[in-house]
Coordinates of N, CA and C in Angstrom, one line a residue:
M82 N 0.4 -0.9 0.0 CA 0.0 -0.2 -0.3 C 1.5 1.0 0.0
D83 N 0.7 2.2 -0.6 CA 1.4 3.8 -0.4 C 0.7 4.5 -0.2
F84 N 1.0 4.3 1.0 CA 0.7 6.1 2.5 C 1.3 7.1 1.6
A85 N 2.3 7.0 1.2 CA 2.7 8.2 0.6 C 2.2 8.9 0.0
Y86 N 1.5 7.8 -1.7 CA 0.7 8.8 -2.4 C -0.7 9.7 -2.0
L87 N -1.1 8.2 -0.7 CA -2.6 8.7 -0.2 C -2.7 10.1 0.8
S88 N -1.5 10.0 0.8 CA -0.9 11.6 2.0 C -0.4 12.7 1.3
R89 N -0.1 12.7 0.0 CA -0.2 13.5 -0.4 C -1.9 14.1 -1.3
L90 N -2.6 12.8 -1.6 CA -3.5 13.2 -2.0 C -4.4 14.1 -1.2
L91 N -4.0 13.3 0.4 CA -5.1 14.0 0.7 C -4.2 15.2 2.1
W92 N -3.0 15.8 1.5 CA -2.6 17.2 1.4 C -3.1 18.3 0.0
R93 N -3.6 17.6 -0.7 CA -4.0 18.1 -1.7 C -5.6 18.4 -1.0
E94 N -6.4 17.6 -1.5 CA -7.3 18.1 -0.4 C -7.7 18.9 0.4
R95 N -6.8 18.9 1.5 CA -6.7 19.7 1.8 C -6.4 21.3 1.6
E96 N -5.7 21.5 0.6 CA -4.9 22.9 0.1 C -6.6 23.1 -0.6
L97 N -7.6 22.3 -0.8 CA -8.0 22.9 -2.0 C -9.8 23.6 -0.7
L98 N -9.6 22.6 0.3 CA -10.1 23.0 1.4 C -9.9 24.2 1.9
D99 N -8.5 24.9 1.7 CA -8.7 25.8 2.6 C -8.8 26.7 1.0
T100 N -8.6 26.5 0.1 CA -8.9 27.5 -1.1 C -10.5 28.1 -1.1
L101 N -10.9 26.8 -0.3 CA -12.6 26.6 -0.5 C -12.8 27.7 0.3
L102 N -12.6 27.8 1.7 CA -12.1 28.7 2.8 C -12.2 29.6 2.6
F103 N -11.2 30.3 1.5 CA -11.1 31.6 1.3 C -11.6 32.4 0.8
K104 N -12.0 31.2 -0.5 CA -12.9 31.9 -1.2 C -14.4 32.3 -0.9
L105 N -14.9 31.6 0.3 CA -16.4 31.6 1.1 C -15.6 33.4 1.5
H106 N -14.6 33.2 2.5 CA -14.5 34.1 3.3 C -14.7 35.7 1.9
E107 N -14.5 35.3 1.0 CA -14.0 36.1 -0.1 C -15.8 36.9 -0.6
Q108 N -15.9 35.9 -0.4 CA -17.6 36.4 -1.3 C -18.5 37.0 0.1
N109 N -18.3 36.4 0.8 CA -18.6 37.5 2.3 C -17.7 37.9 2.6
L110 N -17.2 39.2 2.7 CA -16.8 40.7 2.3 C -17.1 41.0 1.1
L111 N -17.5 40.7 0.2 CA -18.1 41.5 -1.2 C -19.7 41.5 -0.8
L112 N -20.0 40.3 0.0 CA -21.5 40.2 0.1 C -22.1 41.5 1.3
V113 N -21.1 41.9 2.3 CA -21.0 42.9 3.0 C -20.9 44.1 2.6
S114 N -19.7 44.7 1.8 CA -19.2 45.2 1.5 C -20.7 45.8 0.2
G115 N -21.9 45.7 -0.1 CA -23.2 45.9 -0.7 C -22.4 46.3 -2.5
D116 N -21.3 46.3 -2.9 CA -21.2 46.3 -4.3 C -21.1 44.9 -4.6
P117 N -22.1 44.7 -5.4 CA -22.5 43.1 -6.3 C -21.6 42.8 -7.5
E118 N -21.1 43.9 -7.8 CA -20.3 44.5 -9.0 C -19.4 42.1 -9.2
W119 N -18.6 42.2 -7.7 CA -17.7 41.1 -8.4 C -18.1 39.6 -7.8
L120 N -19.9 40.0 -7.5 CA -20.5 38.6 -6.6 C -19.8 36.9 -7.8
P121 N -20.3 37.8 -9.0 CA -20.8 36.5 -10.0 C -19.0 35.9 -9.9
R122 N -18.3 36.6 -10.0 CA -17.4 36.1 -10.3 C -16.5 35.5 -9.2
A123 N -16.5 36.1 -7.9 CA -16.5 35.1 -6.4 C -17.4 34.0 -6.2
S124 N -18.4 33.9 -6.8 CA -19.4 32.5 -6.9 C -19.0 31.2 -8.2
R125 N -17.9 31.8 -8.9 CA -17.7 31.2 -10.3 C -16.6 30.5 -10.1
E126 N -15.3 31.3 -9.2 CA -14.1 31.3 -8.7 C -14.7 29.7 -7.7
I127 N -15.5 29.7 -6.4 CA -15.9 28.8 -5.4 C -16.8 27.4 -6.1
E128 N -17.5 27.5 -7.6 CA -18.1 26.3 -8.7 C -16.8 25.6 -9.1
I129 N -15.8 26.3 -9.4 CA -14.1 25.9 -9.6 C -13.7 25.1 -8.4
V130 N -13.4 25.6 -7.8 CA -12.7 25.2 -6.7 C -13.5 23.7 -5.7
L131 N -15.4 24.2 -5.9 CA -15.9 22.8 -5.5 C -15.7 21.7 -6.4
E132 N -16.1 22.2 -7.8 CA -15.5 20.6 -8.8 C -14.2 19.9 -8.4
R133 N -13.3 21.0 -8.5 CA -11.8 20.4 -7.7 C -12.0 19.4 -6.5
V134 N -12.9 19.6 -6.1 CA -13.0 18.9 -4.6 C -13.7 17.9 -4.9
G135 N -14.7 17.7 -5.9 CA -15.3 16.6 -6.0 C -14.5 15.7 -7.0
H136 N -13.7 16.1 -7.8 CA -12.9 15.2 -8.3 C -11.7 15.0 -7.2
I137 N -11.3 15.2 -6.8 CA -10.6 14.6 -5.3 C -10.8 13.7 -4.9
E138 N -12.3 14.4 -4.3 CA -12.7 13.3 -3.5 C -13.1 11.9 -4.4
L139 N -13.5 11.6 -5.4 CA -13.3 10.7 -6.0 C -11.9 9.9 -6.1
E140 N -10.8 10.2 -5.8 CA -10.1 10.3 -6.2 C -9.1 9.6 -4.9
R141 N -10.1 10.1 -3.7 CA -9.2 9.8 -2.8 C -10.2 8.5 -1.9
A142 N -11.8 8.5 -2.9 CA -12.1 6.9 -2.3 C -11.8 6.1 -2.9
V143 N -11.7 6.5 -3.9 CA -10.6 5.0 -4.5 C -9.3 4.4 -4.1
E144 N -8.8 5.5 -3.2 CA -7.4 5.4 -2.5 C -7.9 4.8 -1.1
F145 N -9.0 5.3 -0.6 CA -9.6 4.5 0.9 C -10.1 3.5 0.9
D146 N -10.9 2.7 -0.6 CA -11.1 1.3 -0.3 C -10.1 0.2 -0.4
R147 N -8.9 1.1 -1.5 CA -7.8 0.3 -1.5 C -6.7 0.0 0.1
A148 N -6.2 1.3 0.4 CA -6.3 1.1 1.7 C -7.2 0.5 2.9
G149 N -8.3 0.5 2.7 CA -8.9 -0.2 3.8 C -9.1 -1.4 3.7
E150 N -8.7 -2.0 2.3 CA -8.8 -3.7 1.9 C -7.6 -4.0 2.1
Y151 N -6.4 -3.1 2.5 CA -5.1 -3.6 2.7 C -5.2 -3.8 4.4
L152 N -5.4 -2.9 5.0 CA -5.5 -3.1 6.4 C -6.5 -3.6 6.9
G153 N -7.5 -4.3 6.4 CA -8.2 -5.4 6.6 C -9.5 -4.7 7.3
L154 N -9.6 -3.4 7.0 CA -11.0 -2.6 7.6 C -12.1 -2.9 6.4
G155 N -12.0 -3.6 5.3 CA -13.0 -3.4 4.3 C -13.4 -2.3 3.2
R156 N -13.8 -2.0 2.7 CA -14.3 -0.9 1.6 C -14.8 0.4 2.5
D157 N -14.4 1.2 1.9 CA -15.0 3.4 2.4 C -15.3 3.1 4.4
P158 N -13.6 2.8 5.0 CA -12.8 3.4 5.9 C -13.1 3.9 6.2
S159 N -13.1 4.5 7.0 CA -13.0 6.0 7.9 C -11.3 6.6 8.0
L160 N -11.0 7.9 7.6 CA -9.7 8.3 7.9 C -9.1 7.3 9.1
R161 N -9.8 8.2 10.2 CA -10.0 7.5 11.9 C -9.5 6.6 11.6
D162 N -10.3 5.9 11.3 CA -10.2 4.1 11.4 C -9.2 3.6 10.6
M163 N -8.5 4.6 9.7 CA -7.0 3.9 8.8 C -5.9 4.5 9.7
A164 N -6.2 5.5 10.6 CA -5.2 6.3 11.3 C -4.5 5.4 12.4
V165 N -6.0 4.6 12.9 CA -5.3 3.8 13.5 C -4.9 2.3 13.1
A166 N -5.7 1.8 12.7 CA -4.7 0.0 12.0 C -3.6 0.5 11.5
A167 N -3.0 1.9 10.7 CA -1.6 2.3 9.9 C -0.4 1.6 10.2
P168 N 0.2 1.3 10.0 CA 1.7 1.3 10.8 C 2.3 2.4 10.7
E169 N 3.5 2.5 11.6 CA 3.7 3.9 11.9 C 4.6 4.4 10.7
P170 N 4.6 5.0 10.8 CA 4.3 6.3 11.2 C 3.3 7.0 10.6
W171 N 3.0 6.2 9.3 CA 1.7 6.5 8.6 C 0.4 6.6 9.3
G172 N 0.1 5.8 10.5 CA -0.6 6.3 11.4 C -0.8 7.6 12.4
Y173 N 0.2 8.0 11.9 CA -0.1 9.8 13.3 C 0.2 10.3 12.0
V174 N 1.1 10.2 11.0 CA 0.4 11.4 9.5 C -1.5 11.3 8.7
L175 N -1.4 10.3 9.1 CA -3.4 10.2 8.7 C -3.9 10.7 9.8
D176 N -3.7 10.5 11.3 CA -4.3 10.8 12.1 C -3.9 12.3 12.0
E177 N -3.1 12.8 12.2 CA -3.3 14.5 12.0 C -3.4 15.1 10.6
H178 N -3.7 14.6 9.5 CA -4.8 14.6 7.8 C -5.9 14.6 8.8
H179 N -6.2 14.1 9.3 CA -7.8 13.9 10.1 C -8.3 15.2 10.9
A180 N -7.2 15.5 11.7 CA -7.6 16.5 13.0 C -7.4 18.0 12.0
V181 N -6.6 18.1 11.3 CA -7.1 19.3 10.3 C -8.3 19.3 9.4
F182 N -8.6 17.6 9.1 CA -9.9 17.3 7.7 C -11.1 18.4 8.7
I183 N -11.1 17.5 10.5 CA -12.1 18.3 11.4 C -11.9 20.1 11.4
H184 N -10.6 20.2 11.9 CA -10.8 21.5 12.0 C -11.4 22.4 10.4
L185 N -10.8 22.1 9.5 CA -11.4 23.0 8.1 C -12.6 23.0 8.4
A186 N -13.5 21.5 8.6 CA -15.0 21.0 8.3 C -15.6 21.9 9.2
T187 N -15.2 22.4 10.3 CA -15.5 23.3 10.8 C -16.0 24.5 10.5
R188 N -14.8 25.4 9.7 CA -14.6 26.3 9.5 C -15.2 26.8 8.1
V189 N -15.5 25.9 7.8 CA -16.0 25.9 6.2 C -17.9 25.6 6.4

């Protein structure tokens, strides 16, 4: 199992979610300013990021199924379950990804 690839994939997803958070903040600032001129552009940029998130989520789902099978967890395991079952240092790395995803999800 290529845990390094899985970690890189999770990094890419984290970066996209961080970009989404920034774009949502940007859109909120435009709404608060009362100047609607840039709202269509901000909305398009959010849609682009969401589309990219959707693509990476599909790729991640495939890799999670592979990792789940490798770790004896079956298909569609949670990131937390994989962190517990993965050999070190990957358990720690996956646990760190999990913590950041929880943080990003609460902010989005």
